[in-house]
Coordinates of C-alpha atoms and ligand atoms in Angstrom, one line a residue:
M29 CA 111.2 94.7 76.3
L30 CA 108.2 92.6 75.2
F31 CA 107.4 92.8 71.5
I32 CA 103.7 92.5 70.5
D33 CA 102.4 92.2 67.0
I34 CA 98.7 92.2 66.4
I35 CA 97.2 91.1 63.0
T36 CA 93.7 92.4 62.4
L37 CA 91.3 93.6 59.7
F38 CA 90.3 96.5 62.0
P39 CA 93.5 98.3 63.1
V40 CA 91.5 101.4 64.0
M41 CA 90.1 99.5 66.9
F42 CA 93.5 99.6 68.7
Q43 CA 94.2 103.3 68.1
G44 CA 92.5 104.7 71.1
I45 CA 93.7 102.2 73.7
K46 CA 97.3 102.1 72.3
G47 CA 97.7 105.8 73.3
T48 CA 95.9 105.7 76.6
S49 CA 96.9 105.3 80.2
M50 CA 99.0 102.2 81.1
W51 CA 99.4 101.2 77.5
A52 CA 101.0 104.5 76.6
R53 CA 103.0 104.4 79.8
A54 CA 104.3 100.9 79.1
Q55 CA 105.4 101.9 75.6
D56 CA 106.9 105.2 76.7
M57 CA 109.0 103.5 79.3
G58 CA 110.2 100.8 76.8
A59 CA 108.5 97.9 78.6
V60 CA 106.5 97.0 75.5
A61 CA 106.6 97.6 71.7
L62 CA 103.2 97.3 70.1
N63 CA 102.7 97.0 66.3
I64 CA 99.3 96.7 64.6
W65 CA 99.2 95.1 61.2
N66 CA 96.4 95.1 58.7
L67 CA 95.7 91.6 57.5
R68 CA 94.4 92.9 54.2
E69 CA 97.9 94.1 53.4
F70 CA 99.1 90.5 53.4
S71 CA 96.6 89.5 50.8
R72 CA 97.9 89.0 47.3
S73 CA 94.6 88.5 45.7
K74 CA 93.4 91.3 43.4
Q75 CA 90.4 92.3 45.5
Y76 CA 92.3 91.9 48.7
K77 CA 90.0 89.1 49.7
V78 CA 90.8 87.7 53.1
D79 CA 87.7 85.5 53.6
A80 CA 86.0 82.6 52.0
P81 CA 82.9 80.4 52.6
V82 CA 83.3 77.4 54.9
F83 CA 83.8 74.0 53.1
G84 CA 81.0 71.6 53.7
H85 CA 77.6 73.0 54.3
G86 CA 76.1 75.7 56.5
P87 CA 76.6 79.4 56.8
G88 CA 79.6 81.4 57.5
M89 CA 82.8 82.8 56.2
L90 CA 86.3 82.0 57.4
Y91 CA 89.7 83.8 57.2
R92 CA 91.6 82.3 54.3
V93 CA 95.0 80.6 55.1
E94 CA 97.3 82.6 52.7
P95 CA 97.2 86.1 54.2
L96 CA 97.6 84.7 57.8
F97 CA 100.5 82.5 56.8
A98 CA 102.1 85.5 55.0
A99 CA 101.7 87.7 58.0
V100 CA 102.9 85.3 60.6
E101 CA 105.8 84.1 58.5
Q102 CA 106.9 87.6 58.0
L103 CA 106.6 88.6 61.7
R104 CA 107.8 85.6 63.6
S105 CA 111.2 84.5 64.8
D106 CA 112.4 81.6 67.0
S107 CA 111.2 83.3 70.2
S108 CA 107.7 84.2 69.0
W109 CA 104.5 82.8 70.6
V110 CA 101.4 83.0 68.5
V111 CA 98.1 83.4 70.3
N112 CA 94.7 83.0 68.7
P113 CA 91.8 84.4 70.7
S114 CA 88.8 82.1 70.3
P115 CA 85.7 81.2 72.4
S116 CA 86.9 77.6 72.0
G117 CA 90.2 78.3 73.7
K118 CA 91.2 77.7 77.3
V119 CA 89.8 80.4 79.6
F120 CA 92.3 83.1 80.3
T121 CA 93.3 83.8 83.9
H122 CA 95.5 86.0 86.0
E123 CA 98.3 83.3 85.8
D124 CA 98.1 83.3 82.0
A125 CA 98.6 87.0 82.0
R126 CA 101.7 86.6 84.2
R127 CA 103.0 83.8 82.0
L128 CA 102.5 85.7 78.7
A129 CA 104.1 88.9 80.2
H130 CA 107.4 86.8 80.4
K131 CA 107.5 86.0 76.7
E132 CA 109.9 87.8 74.3
H133 CA 107.5 88.2 71.4
L134 CA 103.8 87.7 71.2
I135 CA 101.8 87.6 67.9
F136 CA 98.0 87.9 68.2
L137 CA 95.6 87.0 65.5
C138 CA 92.2 88.5 65.5
G139 CA 89.5 86.4 63.8
H140 CA 86.1 87.6 62.7
Y141 CA 83.2 85.9 61.0
E142 CA 83.1 82.3 62.0
G143 CA 86.8 82.1 62.7
I144 CA 90.0 81.0 60.9
D145 CA 90.9 78.0 58.8
Q146 CA 92.0 75.1 61.0
R147 CA 95.3 74.7 59.1
V148 CA 96.4 78.1 60.5
I149 CA 95.6 76.9 64.0
D150 CA 97.4 73.6 63.5
S151 CA 100.6 75.0 62.0
L152 CA 101.0 78.5 63.2
V153 CA 99.2 78.9 66.5
D154 CA 100.8 78.0 69.8
E155 CA 97.8 78.7 72.0
E156 CA 94.1 79.4 71.8
V157 CA 92.7 81.6 74.5
S158 CA 89.1 82.5 75.4
I159 CA 88.2 85.4 77.7
G160 CA 85.0 83.9 79.0
D161 CA 81.9 81.9 78.2
Y162 CA 80.2 84.2 75.7
V163 CA 80.8 84.9 72.1
L164 CA 82.2 88.2 70.7
T165 CA 81.9 89.3 67.1
G166 CA 85.7 89.3 66.7
G167 CA 89.0 88.7 68.5
E168 CA 90.1 92.3 68.8
L169 CA 88.3 93.0 72.1
A170 CA 89.7 89.8 73.6
V171 CA 93.2 90.7 72.5
M172 CA 92.8 94.1 74.2
V173 CA 91.7 92.4 77.4
I174 CA 94.6 89.9 77.3
I175 CA 97.2 92.6 76.6
D176 CA 95.7 94.9 79.2
A177 CA 96.0 92.2 81.8
L178 CA 99.5 91.2 80.9
I179 CA 100.9 94.8 80.7
R180 CA 100.3 95.1 84.4
F181 CA 102.9 92.4 84.9
L182 CA 105.7 94.1 82.9
P183 CA 108.4 95.5 85.2
N184 CA 107.8 99.0 86.6
V185 CA 104.6 99.6 84.6
L186 CA 102.5 99.8 87.8
G187 CA 103.7 102.7 89.8
D188 CA 103.1 101.2 93.2
S189 CA 104.3 97.6 93.0
Q190 CA 102.2 96.8 96.0
S191 CA 99.0 97.2 94.0
L192 CA 100.0 94.2 92.0
E193 CA 100.5 91.9 95.0
E194 CA 97.6 93.0 97.0
E195 CA 95.0 92.7 94.4
S196 CA 92.3 90.2 93.8
F197 CA 93.4 87.0 92.2
S198 CA 97.0 87.2 93.3
R199 CA 95.6 86.1 96.7
G200 CA 92.7 84.1 95.3
L201 CA 90.2 86.5 96.9
L202 CA 88.1 89.3 95.6
E203 CA 89.1 92.8 96.6
Y204 CA 88.0 94.2 100.0
P205 CA 85.9 97.5 99.9
Q206 CA 87.9 100.7 99.7
Y207 CA 87.0 104.3 100.6
T208 CA 88.3 107.8 100.1
R209 CA 87.3 111.3 101.1
P210 CA 84.8 112.5 102.2
E211 CA 84.2 110.5 105.4
I212 CA 80.4 111.0 105.1
F213 CA 78.6 111.2 101.8
R214 CA 74.7 111.3 101.8
C215 CA 74.6 109.8 105.3
Q216 CA 76.9 107.0 104.3
R217 CA 79.9 106.8 106.6
V218 CA 83.3 105.3 105.9
P219 CA 83.8 102.3 108.3
E220 CA 85.2 103.6 111.5
I221 CA 88.0 101.1 111.7
L222 CA 89.6 102.6 108.5
L223 CA 90.0 105.9 110.3
S224 CA 91.6 104.3 113.4
G225 CA 95.2 104.3 112.2
N226 CA 95.6 100.8 113.6
H227 CA 97.3 98.9 110.7
S228 CA 97.0 95.4 112.0
R229 CA 93.3 95.8 112.8
I230 CA 92.7 97.3 109.4
D231 CA 94.5 94.4 107.7
K232 CA 92.4 91.9 109.7
W233 CA 89.1 93.8 108.7
R234 CA 90.1 93.9 105.0
E235 CA 90.9 90.1 105.1
E236 CA 87.5 89.4 106.7
K237 CA 85.7 91.5 104.1
A238 CA 87.5 89.9 101.2
V239 CA 86.6 86.4 102.4
E240 CA 83.0 87.4 103.1
K241 CA 82.6 88.9 99.6
T242 CA 84.4 86.0 97.9
K243 CA 82.1 83.5 99.8
I244 CA 79.0 85.2 98.4
I245 CA 80.1 86.1 94.9
R246 CA 82.8 83.6 93.9
P247 CA 82.7 80.6 96.3
D248 CA 84.6 78.6 93.6
L249 CA 87.7 80.6 94.5
L250 CA 87.7 79.3 98.0
E251 CA 87.4 75.7 97.1
G252 CA 90.4 73.7 98.2
K253 CA 91.5 76.5 100.6
G254 CA 89.5 75.0 103.5
G255 CA 87.6 78.3 103.5
M256 CA 84.1 77.0 102.7
Ligands
6GU26 CL1 89.0 85.1 72.6 N1 87.0 85.6 70.9 C1 85.8 85.7 70.5 N2 85.4 86.0 69.2 N3 84.8 85.5 71.4 C2 85.1 85.2 72.6 C3 86.4 85.1 73.0 C4 87.4 85.3 72.1 N4 86.4 84.8 74.4 C5 85.2 84.7 74.7 N5 84.4 85.0 73.7

């Protein structure tokens, strides 16, 4: 069982996803235990203030250190791994999802405004992760993306274990095109070969299509594979 604690000022953002689809399934089967904590409840100041202006000059508010220290120090144990989502972190990949899925306990911070006080990062955070080269208004969506990606690696969460192995990125290729019924829709036919029943020819066709697509859309994935 993987324990996940999320510290956020906007717990409501997680309510929908927590009870939906694979997230619900993973919790129901005991693969993951998710707890959402309101950062404000860890603030001891009268007005429950959790933010303050940045020292120096320029605009922006930061998360104060005290509530974050109180939260992490209450929740963590020796086996905890603290992740701070941030556009200045290392870009999150399929391999990071697999690696995080093998931890015992993950604690996610969700910064807003301009971010969090550097002392939190220096003393509490094990890893900073970005989900891509753009800026979100807060860490919650990034945390959802990260958890969604890692949940797929928890044992038995995906019904058909093949779908994990065959997918894009495990093989370093984008996914080949797939079709279902009907065979003809608005004059567009399903490629004949997929109806042939010939598994080895279908596998070969899928591989070719995957390489073709990867060359056009993500040539960087083929670098170093002798595929260019
Ligand atoms: Cl992890 N957080 C925020 N706020 N923006 C991002 C991000 C994370 N990754 C990309 N942009």
